[in-house]
Coordinates of C-alpha atoms in Angstrom, one line a residue:
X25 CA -27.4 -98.8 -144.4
X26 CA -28.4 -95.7 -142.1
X27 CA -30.4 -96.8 -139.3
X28 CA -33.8 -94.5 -139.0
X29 CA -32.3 -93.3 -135.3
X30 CA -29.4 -94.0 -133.2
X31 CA -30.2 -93.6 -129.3
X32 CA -27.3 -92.8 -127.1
X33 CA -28.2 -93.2 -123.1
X34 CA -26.9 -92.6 -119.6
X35 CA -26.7 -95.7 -117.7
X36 CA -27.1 -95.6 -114.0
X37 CA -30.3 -93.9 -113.3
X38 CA -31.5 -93.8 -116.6
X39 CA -31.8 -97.2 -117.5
X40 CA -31.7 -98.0 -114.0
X41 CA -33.9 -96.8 -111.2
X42 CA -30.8 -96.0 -109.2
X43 CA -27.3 -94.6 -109.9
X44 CA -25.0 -97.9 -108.8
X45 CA -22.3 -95.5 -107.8
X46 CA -24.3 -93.8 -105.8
X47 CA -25.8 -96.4 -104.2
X48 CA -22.4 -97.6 -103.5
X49 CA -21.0 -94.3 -102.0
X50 CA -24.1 -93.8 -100.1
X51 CA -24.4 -97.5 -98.4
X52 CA -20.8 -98.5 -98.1
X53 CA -19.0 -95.1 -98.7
X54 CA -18.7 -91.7 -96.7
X55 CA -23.0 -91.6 -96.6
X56 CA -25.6 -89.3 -98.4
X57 CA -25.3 -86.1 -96.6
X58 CA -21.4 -86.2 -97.7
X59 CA -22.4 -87.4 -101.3
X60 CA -25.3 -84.9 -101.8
X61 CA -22.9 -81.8 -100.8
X62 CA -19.7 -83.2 -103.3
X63 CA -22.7 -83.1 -105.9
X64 CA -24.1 -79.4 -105.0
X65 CA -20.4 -78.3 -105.6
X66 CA -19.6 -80.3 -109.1
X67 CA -22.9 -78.5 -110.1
X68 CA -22.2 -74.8 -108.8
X69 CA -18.4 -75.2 -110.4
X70 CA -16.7 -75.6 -107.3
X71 CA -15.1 -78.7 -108.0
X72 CA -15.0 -81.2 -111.2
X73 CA -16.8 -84.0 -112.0
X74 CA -13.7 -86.0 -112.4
X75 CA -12.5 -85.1 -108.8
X76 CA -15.8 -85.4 -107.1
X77 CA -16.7 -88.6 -108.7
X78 CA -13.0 -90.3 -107.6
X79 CA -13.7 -88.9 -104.0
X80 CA -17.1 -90.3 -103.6
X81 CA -15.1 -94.1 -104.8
X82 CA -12.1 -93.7 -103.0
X83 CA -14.9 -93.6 -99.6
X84 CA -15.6 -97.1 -100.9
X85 CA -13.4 -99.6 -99.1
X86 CA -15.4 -102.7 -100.1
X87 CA -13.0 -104.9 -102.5
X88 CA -14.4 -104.4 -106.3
X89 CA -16.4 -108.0 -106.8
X90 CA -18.2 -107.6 -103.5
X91 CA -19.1 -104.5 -104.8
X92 CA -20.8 -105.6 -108.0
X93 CA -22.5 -108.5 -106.2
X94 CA -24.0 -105.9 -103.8
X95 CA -25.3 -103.9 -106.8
X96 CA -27.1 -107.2 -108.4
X97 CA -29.1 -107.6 -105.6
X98 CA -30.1 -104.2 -105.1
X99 CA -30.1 -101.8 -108.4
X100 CA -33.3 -102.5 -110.5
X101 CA -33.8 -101.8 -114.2
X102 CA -36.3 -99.4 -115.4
X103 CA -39.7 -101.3 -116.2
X104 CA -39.7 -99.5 -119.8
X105 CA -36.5 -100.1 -121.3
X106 CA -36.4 -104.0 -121.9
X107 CA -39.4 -103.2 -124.6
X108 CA -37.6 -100.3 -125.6
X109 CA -34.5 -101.8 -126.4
X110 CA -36.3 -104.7 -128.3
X111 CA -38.2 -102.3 -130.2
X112 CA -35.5 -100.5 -131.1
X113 CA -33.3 -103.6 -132.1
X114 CA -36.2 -104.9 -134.3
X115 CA -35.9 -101.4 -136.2
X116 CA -32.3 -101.5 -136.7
X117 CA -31.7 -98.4 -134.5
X118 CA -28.2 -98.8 -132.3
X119 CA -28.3 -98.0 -128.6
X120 CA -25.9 -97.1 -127.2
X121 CA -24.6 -96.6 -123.3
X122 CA -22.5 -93.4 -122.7
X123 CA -21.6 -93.7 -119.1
X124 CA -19.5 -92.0 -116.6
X125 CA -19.5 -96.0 -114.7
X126 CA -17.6 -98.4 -115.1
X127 CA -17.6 -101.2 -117.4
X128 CA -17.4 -103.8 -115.4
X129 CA -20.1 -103.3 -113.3
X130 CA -22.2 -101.7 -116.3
X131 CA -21.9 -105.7 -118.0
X132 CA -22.7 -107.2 -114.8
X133 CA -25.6 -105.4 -114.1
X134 CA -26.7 -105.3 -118.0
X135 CA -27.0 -108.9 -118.0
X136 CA -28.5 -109.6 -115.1
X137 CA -31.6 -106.8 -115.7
X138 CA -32.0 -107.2 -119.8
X139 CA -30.1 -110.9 -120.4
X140 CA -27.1 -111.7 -122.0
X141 CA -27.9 -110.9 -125.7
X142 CA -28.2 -107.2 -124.6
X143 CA -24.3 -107.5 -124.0
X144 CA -23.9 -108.4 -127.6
X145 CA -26.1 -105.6 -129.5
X146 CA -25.8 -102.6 -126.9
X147 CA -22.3 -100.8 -126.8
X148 CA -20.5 -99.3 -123.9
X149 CA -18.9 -96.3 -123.8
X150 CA -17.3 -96.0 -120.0
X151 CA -15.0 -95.6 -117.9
X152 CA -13.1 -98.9 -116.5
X153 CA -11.3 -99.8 -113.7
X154 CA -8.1 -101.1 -112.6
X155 CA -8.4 -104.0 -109.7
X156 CA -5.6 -105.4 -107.6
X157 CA -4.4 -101.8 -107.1
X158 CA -2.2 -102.0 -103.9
X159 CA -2.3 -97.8 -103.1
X160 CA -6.4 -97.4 -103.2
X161 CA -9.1 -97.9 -100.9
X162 CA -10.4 -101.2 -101.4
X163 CA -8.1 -102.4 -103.9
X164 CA -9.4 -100.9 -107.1
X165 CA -9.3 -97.4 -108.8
X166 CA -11.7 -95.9 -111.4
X167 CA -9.7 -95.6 -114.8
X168 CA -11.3 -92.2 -116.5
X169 CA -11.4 -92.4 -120.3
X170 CA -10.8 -88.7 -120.3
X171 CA -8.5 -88.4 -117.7
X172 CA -7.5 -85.0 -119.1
X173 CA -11.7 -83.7 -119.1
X174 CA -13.2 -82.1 -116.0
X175 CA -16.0 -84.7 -116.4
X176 CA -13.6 -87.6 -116.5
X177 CA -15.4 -89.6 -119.5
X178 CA -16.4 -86.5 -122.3
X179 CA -19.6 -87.8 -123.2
X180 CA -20.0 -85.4 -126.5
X181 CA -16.4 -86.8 -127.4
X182 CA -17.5 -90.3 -127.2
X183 CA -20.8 -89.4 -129.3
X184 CA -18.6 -87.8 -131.9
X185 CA -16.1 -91.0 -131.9
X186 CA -18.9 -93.1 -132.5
X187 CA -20.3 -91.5 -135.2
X188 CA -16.9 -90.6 -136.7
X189 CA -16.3 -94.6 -136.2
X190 CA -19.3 -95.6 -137.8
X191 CA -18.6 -93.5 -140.9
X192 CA -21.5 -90.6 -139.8
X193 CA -19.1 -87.6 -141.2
X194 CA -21.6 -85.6 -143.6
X195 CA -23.8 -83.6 -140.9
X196 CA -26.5 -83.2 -143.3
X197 CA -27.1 -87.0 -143.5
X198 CA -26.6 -88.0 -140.0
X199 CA -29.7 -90.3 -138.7
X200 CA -32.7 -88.5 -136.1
X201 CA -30.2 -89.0 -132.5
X202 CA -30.7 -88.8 -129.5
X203 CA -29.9 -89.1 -125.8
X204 CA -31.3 -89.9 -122.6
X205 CA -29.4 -88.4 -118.8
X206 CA -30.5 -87.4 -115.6
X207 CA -27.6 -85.8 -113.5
X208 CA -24.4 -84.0 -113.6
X209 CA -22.3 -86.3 -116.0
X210 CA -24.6 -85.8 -118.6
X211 CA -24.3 -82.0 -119.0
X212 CA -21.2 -82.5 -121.4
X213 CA -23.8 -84.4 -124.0
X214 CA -26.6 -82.0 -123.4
X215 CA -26.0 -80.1 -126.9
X216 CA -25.2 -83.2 -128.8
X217 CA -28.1 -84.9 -130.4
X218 CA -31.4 -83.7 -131.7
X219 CA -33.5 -84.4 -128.8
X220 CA -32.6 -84.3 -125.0
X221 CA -34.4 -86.6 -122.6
X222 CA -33.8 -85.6 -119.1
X223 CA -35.7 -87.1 -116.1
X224 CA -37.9 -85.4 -114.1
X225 CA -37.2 -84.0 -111.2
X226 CA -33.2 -84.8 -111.3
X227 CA -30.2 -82.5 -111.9
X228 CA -29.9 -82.6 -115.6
X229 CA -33.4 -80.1 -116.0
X230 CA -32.0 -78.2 -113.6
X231 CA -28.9 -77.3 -115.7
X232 CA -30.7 -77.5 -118.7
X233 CA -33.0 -74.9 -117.6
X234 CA -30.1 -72.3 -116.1
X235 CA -28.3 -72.7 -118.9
X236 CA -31.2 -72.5 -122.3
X237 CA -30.7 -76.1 -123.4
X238 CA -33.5 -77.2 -125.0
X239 CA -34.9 -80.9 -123.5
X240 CA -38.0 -83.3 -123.4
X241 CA -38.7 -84.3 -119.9
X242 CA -39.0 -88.1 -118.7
X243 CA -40.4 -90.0 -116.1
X244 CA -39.6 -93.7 -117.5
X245 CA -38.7 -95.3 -120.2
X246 CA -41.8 -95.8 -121.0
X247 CA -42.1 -92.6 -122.4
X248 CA -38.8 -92.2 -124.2
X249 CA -40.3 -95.4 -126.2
X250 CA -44.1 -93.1 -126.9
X251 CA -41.6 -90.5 -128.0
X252 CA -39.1 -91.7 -130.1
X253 CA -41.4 -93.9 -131.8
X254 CA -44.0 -91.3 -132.5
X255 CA -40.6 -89.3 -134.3
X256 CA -38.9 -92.0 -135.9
X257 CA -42.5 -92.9 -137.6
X258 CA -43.0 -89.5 -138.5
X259 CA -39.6 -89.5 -140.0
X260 CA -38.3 -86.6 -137.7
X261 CA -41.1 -83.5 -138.5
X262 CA -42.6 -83.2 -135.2
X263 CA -39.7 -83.8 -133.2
X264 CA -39.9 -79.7 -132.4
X265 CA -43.3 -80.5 -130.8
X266 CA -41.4 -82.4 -128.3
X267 CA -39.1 -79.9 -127.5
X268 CA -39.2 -77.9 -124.1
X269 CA -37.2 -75.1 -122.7

């Protein structure tokens, strides 16, 4: 049976008020000024994703456990996505997490902010990581599931797996889809889906405006779930009165 929508979403600092890896690299790493200028070059070309993402965790020198138990007592989830994701499992529409992470710490930090059945109904598309790595810095390394993509994980390829997986192969009968970012690791999902959510203020409008992608801008998740369910009840016809850019 088609669900009415699928919802694919960015993790850290979409569903969660702040990016865990960035937290991380900027409180037990190299710092923010060194963070912010890694990210200025991944978004003028300079340098990959990929590569600037595994310097910013090879900064991090904090063995891999200690690091998630940090996170859990600092990253917070955002106040409108618990309802959302219960709306959205009481109307049979899949979410699921496309996330340039890791999935340890994505579990750890998914059941501590939305409770353990959330583990069971939302998949996790991610990268993983190796621990009791005897070469890095602290132990453990980031295992890319693109290793051979400039953004590391290829979100649009792991939006086309899932569909492809699920059996979506006729384009013209594909559910309403979309997806929700904020920064830089998003930009390989921009086009994907039929509406973009990107959040105010952060680096994903910025692309999306320099390069003519068309997006709906966010401030919480509380407005994704005014959105999507104003489309999904009107069965997809207004969705172009949503769209900016």
């Amino acid at each position: 049976m088609t669900p009415p929508a699928i919802v694919f979403t960015d993790w850290d600092g979409t569903v969660t008020l702040q990016d865990s890896n960035d937290y991380l690299t900027e409180n037990i790493g190299f710092g923010r000024p060194k963070r912010l200028e890694i990210n200025d070059d991944i978004l003028d070309g300079k340098i990959s994703f990929r590569d600037g993402f595994r310097k910013m965790l090879d900064s991090i020198t904090t063995p891999f456990p200690e690091c998630i138990e940090y996170l859990l007592k600092h990253i917070k989830l955002d106040p409108g996505f618990k309802e959302f994701y219960q709306w959205c499992a009481a109307e049979g529409i899949p979410v699921i997490v496309v996330s340039s992470g890791m999935k340890p710490i994505i579990y750890a930090l998914l059941e501590n902010l939305v409770g353990e059945e959330a583990i069971k109904n939302i998949e996790i598309m991610s990268n993983d990581v190796v621990e009791n790595h005897p070469s890095a810095p602290g132990g453990w390394e980031i295992i890319y599931k693109d290793p051979e993509s400039d953004f590391g994980h290829d979100k649009s390829k792991s939006i086309r797996e899932y569909l492809a997986k699920n059996g979506y192969t006729d384009s013209s009968k594909l559910p309403l889809m979309f997806y929700c970012g904020d920064g830089v690791s998003d930009l390989s999902a921009a086009k994907e889906t039929d509406l973009l959510f990107a959040k105010h203020g952060k680096d994903l409008i910025k692309y999306c405006i320099r390069e003519g992608i068309p997006y709906t801008e966010f401030n919480s998740f509380a407005d994704i779930f005014a959105k999507t369910k104003a489309i999904v009840n009107a069965g997809g016809a207004n969705i172009k009165d949503y769209i900016e850019n």
